[in-house]
Short mmCIF file of C-alpha atoms in Angstrom, two decimals:
data_model
loop_
_atom_site.label_atom_id
_atom_site.label_comp_id
_atom_site.label_asym_id
_atom_site.label_seq_id
_atom_site.Cartn_x
_atom_site.Cartn_y
_atom_site.Cartn_z
CA MET A 1 59.15 34.64 122.41
CA ALA A 2 58.96 31.11 121.01
CA ARG A 3 56.47 30.44 118.29
CA ARG A 4 53.44 28.63 119.62
CA GLU A 5 51.81 25.66 117.98
CA HIS A 6 48.09 26.12 117.39
CA ASP A 7 45.75 23.16 117.35
CA THR A 8 42.83 23.92 115.02
CA PRO A 9 39.71 21.96 115.98
CA GLU A 10 37.60 20.40 113.26
CA PRO A 11 34.68 22.68 112.34
CA SER A 12 31.26 21.55 113.47
CA LEU A 13 28.45 20.72 111.03
CA ARG A 14 26.87 24.09 111.71
CA GLU A 15 30.15 25.88 111.01
CA ARG A 16 30.60 23.97 107.76
CA LYS A 17 27.08 24.89 106.65
CA ARG A 18 27.73 28.55 107.46
CA ALA A 19 30.99 28.45 105.52
CA ARG A 20 29.22 26.96 102.48
CA THR A 21 26.47 29.58 102.62
CA ARG A 22 29.02 32.37 103.00
CA GLN A 23 30.98 31.13 100.00
CA ALA A 24 27.78 30.80 97.98
CA LEU A 25 27.04 34.47 98.69
CA ILE A 26 30.56 35.51 97.64
CA ASP A 27 30.35 33.49 94.41
CA ALA A 28 26.89 34.84 93.61
CA ALA A 29 27.98 38.42 94.22
CA ALA A 30 31.08 38.05 92.04
CA GLU A 31 29.01 36.65 89.17
CA LEU A 32 26.33 39.35 89.45
CA PHE A 33 28.80 42.22 89.78
CA GLU A 34 30.63 40.94 86.71
CA ARG A 35 27.49 40.37 84.64
CA GLN A 36 25.29 43.34 85.47
CA GLY A 37 27.47 45.81 87.37
CA TYR A 38 28.03 46.73 91.00
CA ASP A 39 25.55 49.60 91.31
CA GLU A 40 22.90 47.62 89.44
CA THR A 41 23.14 44.61 91.78
CA THR A 42 21.08 44.54 94.97
CA VAL A 43 21.52 42.60 98.18
CA ALA A 44 18.19 40.90 97.49
CA GLU A 45 19.49 39.62 94.14
CA ILE A 46 22.68 38.28 95.72
CA ALA A 47 20.69 36.52 98.43
CA ALA A 48 18.27 35.04 95.91
CA ALA A 49 21.13 33.77 93.74
CA ALA A 50 22.60 32.05 96.81
CA GLU A 51 19.14 30.66 97.66
CA ILE A 52 18.79 32.36 101.01
CA GLY A 53 16.62 35.19 102.33
CA THR A 54 17.69 38.82 102.37
CA ARG A 55 17.60 38.93 106.18
CA THR A 56 19.93 35.95 106.32
CA PHE A 57 22.40 37.79 104.07
CA PHE A 58 22.95 40.35 106.82
CA GLY A 59 23.96 37.59 109.20
CA TYR A 60 27.04 37.17 107.02
CA PHE A 61 27.80 40.63 105.62
CA ALA A 62 26.84 44.16 106.60
CA GLY A 63 26.22 45.12 102.97
CA LYS A 64 27.21 44.43 99.41
CA GLU A 65 30.37 46.53 99.76
CA ASP A 66 31.58 44.23 102.54
CA ILE A 67 31.14 41.09 100.45
CA LEU A 68 33.84 42.44 98.13
CA PHE A 69 36.40 42.06 100.93
CA PRO A 70 35.49 38.74 102.54
CA GLU A 71 38.94 37.88 103.92
CA SER A 72 40.29 41.27 104.95
CA ASP A 73 39.97 40.56 108.67
CA ALA A 74 41.58 37.13 108.27
CA ARG A 75 44.64 38.67 106.62
CA ALA A 76 45.10 41.19 109.40
CA ARG A 77 44.69 38.44 111.99
CA ALA A 78 47.33 36.33 110.23
CA ALA A 79 49.82 39.19 110.40
CA ILE A 80 49.06 39.83 114.05
CA ALA A 81 49.37 36.11 114.86
CA ALA A 82 52.77 36.03 113.16
CA ILE A 83 53.91 38.97 115.26
CA ALA A 84 52.67 37.31 118.45
CA ASP A 85 54.34 34.00 117.56
CA ARG A 86 57.67 35.50 116.55
CA GLU A 87 60.94 33.71 117.26
CA PRO A 88 63.58 35.56 119.31
CA ALA A 89 65.83 35.93 116.27
CA GLU A 90 63.09 37.21 113.95
CA GLY A 91 62.99 40.88 113.07
CA PRO A 92 59.92 42.84 111.93
CA VAL A 93 60.50 42.12 108.22
CA ASP A 94 61.00 38.39 108.85
CA VAL A 95 57.75 38.25 110.76
CA LEU A 96 55.76 40.06 108.07
CA LEU A 97 57.15 37.90 105.27
CA ARG A 98 56.28 34.77 107.25
CA ALA A 99 52.75 36.12 107.68
CA LEU A 100 52.53 36.71 103.93
CA ASP A 101 53.61 33.12 103.26
CA THR A 102 50.92 31.84 105.64
CA ILE A 103 48.27 33.95 103.94
CA ALA A 104 49.38 32.83 100.47
CA GLU A 105 49.07 29.18 101.47
CA SER A 106 45.61 29.44 103.02
CA ASP A 107 43.91 32.45 101.44
CA ALA A 108 42.13 31.48 98.23
CA ASP A 109 40.51 34.92 97.98
CA MET A 110 43.69 36.48 96.61
CA VAL A 111 43.30 34.52 93.37
CA SER A 112 39.52 34.09 93.37
CA PRO A 113 36.97 35.38 90.83
CA MET A 114 35.98 37.97 93.43
CA ALA A 115 39.56 39.28 93.53
CA ALA A 116 39.50 40.02 89.81
CA VAL A 117 36.06 41.65 90.04
CA ARG A 118 37.14 43.68 93.06
CA MET A 119 40.20 45.02 91.27
CA ARG A 120 38.18 46.14 88.26
CA LEU A 121 35.55 47.80 90.44
CA PHE A 122 38.26 49.57 92.42
CA HIS A 123 39.18 51.45 89.24
CA THR A 124 35.63 52.21 88.12
CA VAL A 125 33.37 52.59 91.18
CA PRO A 126 34.19 55.36 93.70
CA ALA A 127 32.27 53.64 96.52
CA VAL A 128 34.34 50.47 96.08
CA ARG A 129 37.57 52.46 95.95
CA GLY A 130 36.63 54.22 99.19
CA LYS A 131 35.77 50.95 100.91
CA ALA A 132 39.04 49.37 99.73
CA LEU A 133 41.09 52.23 101.12
CA GLN A 134 39.15 52.08 104.39
CA VAL A 135 39.84 48.34 104.72
CA GLN A 136 43.51 48.78 103.90
CA LEU A 137 43.97 51.65 106.35
CA ALA A 138 42.26 49.73 109.16
CA ALA A 139 44.58 46.75 108.59
CA GLN A 140 47.65 49.00 108.46
CA ARG A 141 46.77 50.67 111.75
CA GLU A 142 46.17 47.36 113.51
CA ILE A 143 49.37 45.79 112.21
CA ALA A 144 51.36 48.94 113.04
CA GLN A 145 50.15 48.93 116.63
CA GLU A 146 51.17 45.30 117.07
CA LEU A 147 54.58 45.90 115.45
CA HIS A 148 55.31 48.80 117.75
CA ALA A 149 54.28 46.80 120.81
CA ALA A 150 56.38 43.81 119.72
CA PHE A 151 59.50 45.74 118.65
CA PRO A 152 59.54 48.92 120.76
CA ASP A 153 63.33 49.22 120.61
CA GLU A 154 63.41 49.00 116.82
CA LEU A 155 60.20 50.72 115.74
CA ASP A 156 58.60 53.82 117.15
CA ARG A 157 54.97 54.48 116.21
CA VAL A 158 55.85 56.34 113.03
CA ALA A 159 58.30 53.69 111.84
CA ALA A 160 55.84 50.89 112.64
CA ALA A 161 53.13 52.70 110.65
CA ALA A 162 55.50 53.15 107.72
CA LEU A 163 56.49 49.48 107.74
CA ALA A 164 52.86 48.33 107.89
CA GLY A 165 52.08 50.68 105.01
CA ALA A 166 54.98 49.29 102.99
CA LEU A 167 53.59 45.77 103.47
CA THR A 168 49.99 46.53 102.48
CA GLY A 169 51.06 48.85 99.68
CA ALA A 170 53.41 46.29 98.15
CA VAL A 171 50.78 43.54 98.22
CA SER A 172 47.94 45.65 96.82
CA GLY A 173 50.15 47.28 94.21
CA ALA A 174 51.51 43.95 93.00
CA LEU A 175 48.04 42.41 92.78
CA ASP A 176 46.75 45.40 90.85
CA ALA A 177 49.59 45.23 88.33
CA LEU A 178 49.33 41.45 87.91
CA MET A 179 45.57 41.49 87.39
CA ASP A 180 45.92 44.30 84.87
CA GLU A 181 48.78 42.54 83.10
CA GLU A 182 47.29 39.08 82.82
CA GLY A 183 43.54 39.57 83.06
CA ALA A 184 41.12 37.74 85.31
CA ASP A 185 41.15 34.50 83.35
CA GLY A 186 44.88 34.36 82.70
CA VAL A 187 46.33 34.60 86.20
CA ASP A 188 48.48 31.65 87.18
CA THR A 189 48.03 31.09 90.91
CA ASP A 190 51.59 30.02 91.69
CA ARG A 191 53.09 32.79 89.59
CA LEU A 192 50.87 35.40 91.22
CA ARG A 193 51.86 34.33 94.71
CA THR A 194 55.53 34.26 93.75
CA ARG A 195 55.39 37.72 92.20
CA VAL A 196 53.53 39.16 95.20
CA ARG A 197 56.20 37.68 97.50
CA GLN A 198 58.96 39.21 95.37
CA ALA A 199 57.24 42.59 95.31
CA THR A 200 56.78 42.53 99.07
CA GLU A 201 60.43 41.64 99.65
CA LEU A 202 61.36 44.59 97.45
CA GLY A 203 59.02 46.93 99.32
CA LEU A 204 60.38 45.86 102.71
CA ARG A 205 64.03 45.76 101.69
CA PRO A 206 64.86 49.22 103.15
CA TRP A 207 63.80 47.89 106.55
CA ARG A 208 66.28 45.05 106.52
CA HIS A 209 69.16 45.54 108.96
#
């Protein structure tokens, strides 16, 4: 299947306003979680800090645990789009690495203040750890299903699930180690992306033919 070119239309004024409000909520939540703690921060406080009403908050996020993972769906969609747009000569590992490169270029969340806060909360707040594992498992299952459908002769359902798990595990493990090693304020964006790419290549190496 030849890779398709996607024309991305310019966002409308309404879409740009929604994007700004959504980002304001994410920034406000990251600052409040960092300053006063996750359990101590309420949805009402996040909404007030972003200068919107509490009811409006729920038009963007289902709850404060969801605001910790603002781009999780986008990452899964990027992987699935890469699988759908694969070139005939591309294997499963090639496709996943290309998806990772696309995400690294466009996903600012991976190196955002929220990413550092999220990683610290993962280690200290059981509810956040549970939500993170839920998000990761959902992405793995979705990617695994698409891999199996795209490469049925190479990957049965178990192998596709293992490969998807290797991808998500390598990325999350590398980010955890890098954040712990360098601290939230010391992470170099380019270095982080390079190290995550290297870690993912290492994690997927056994799947290379």
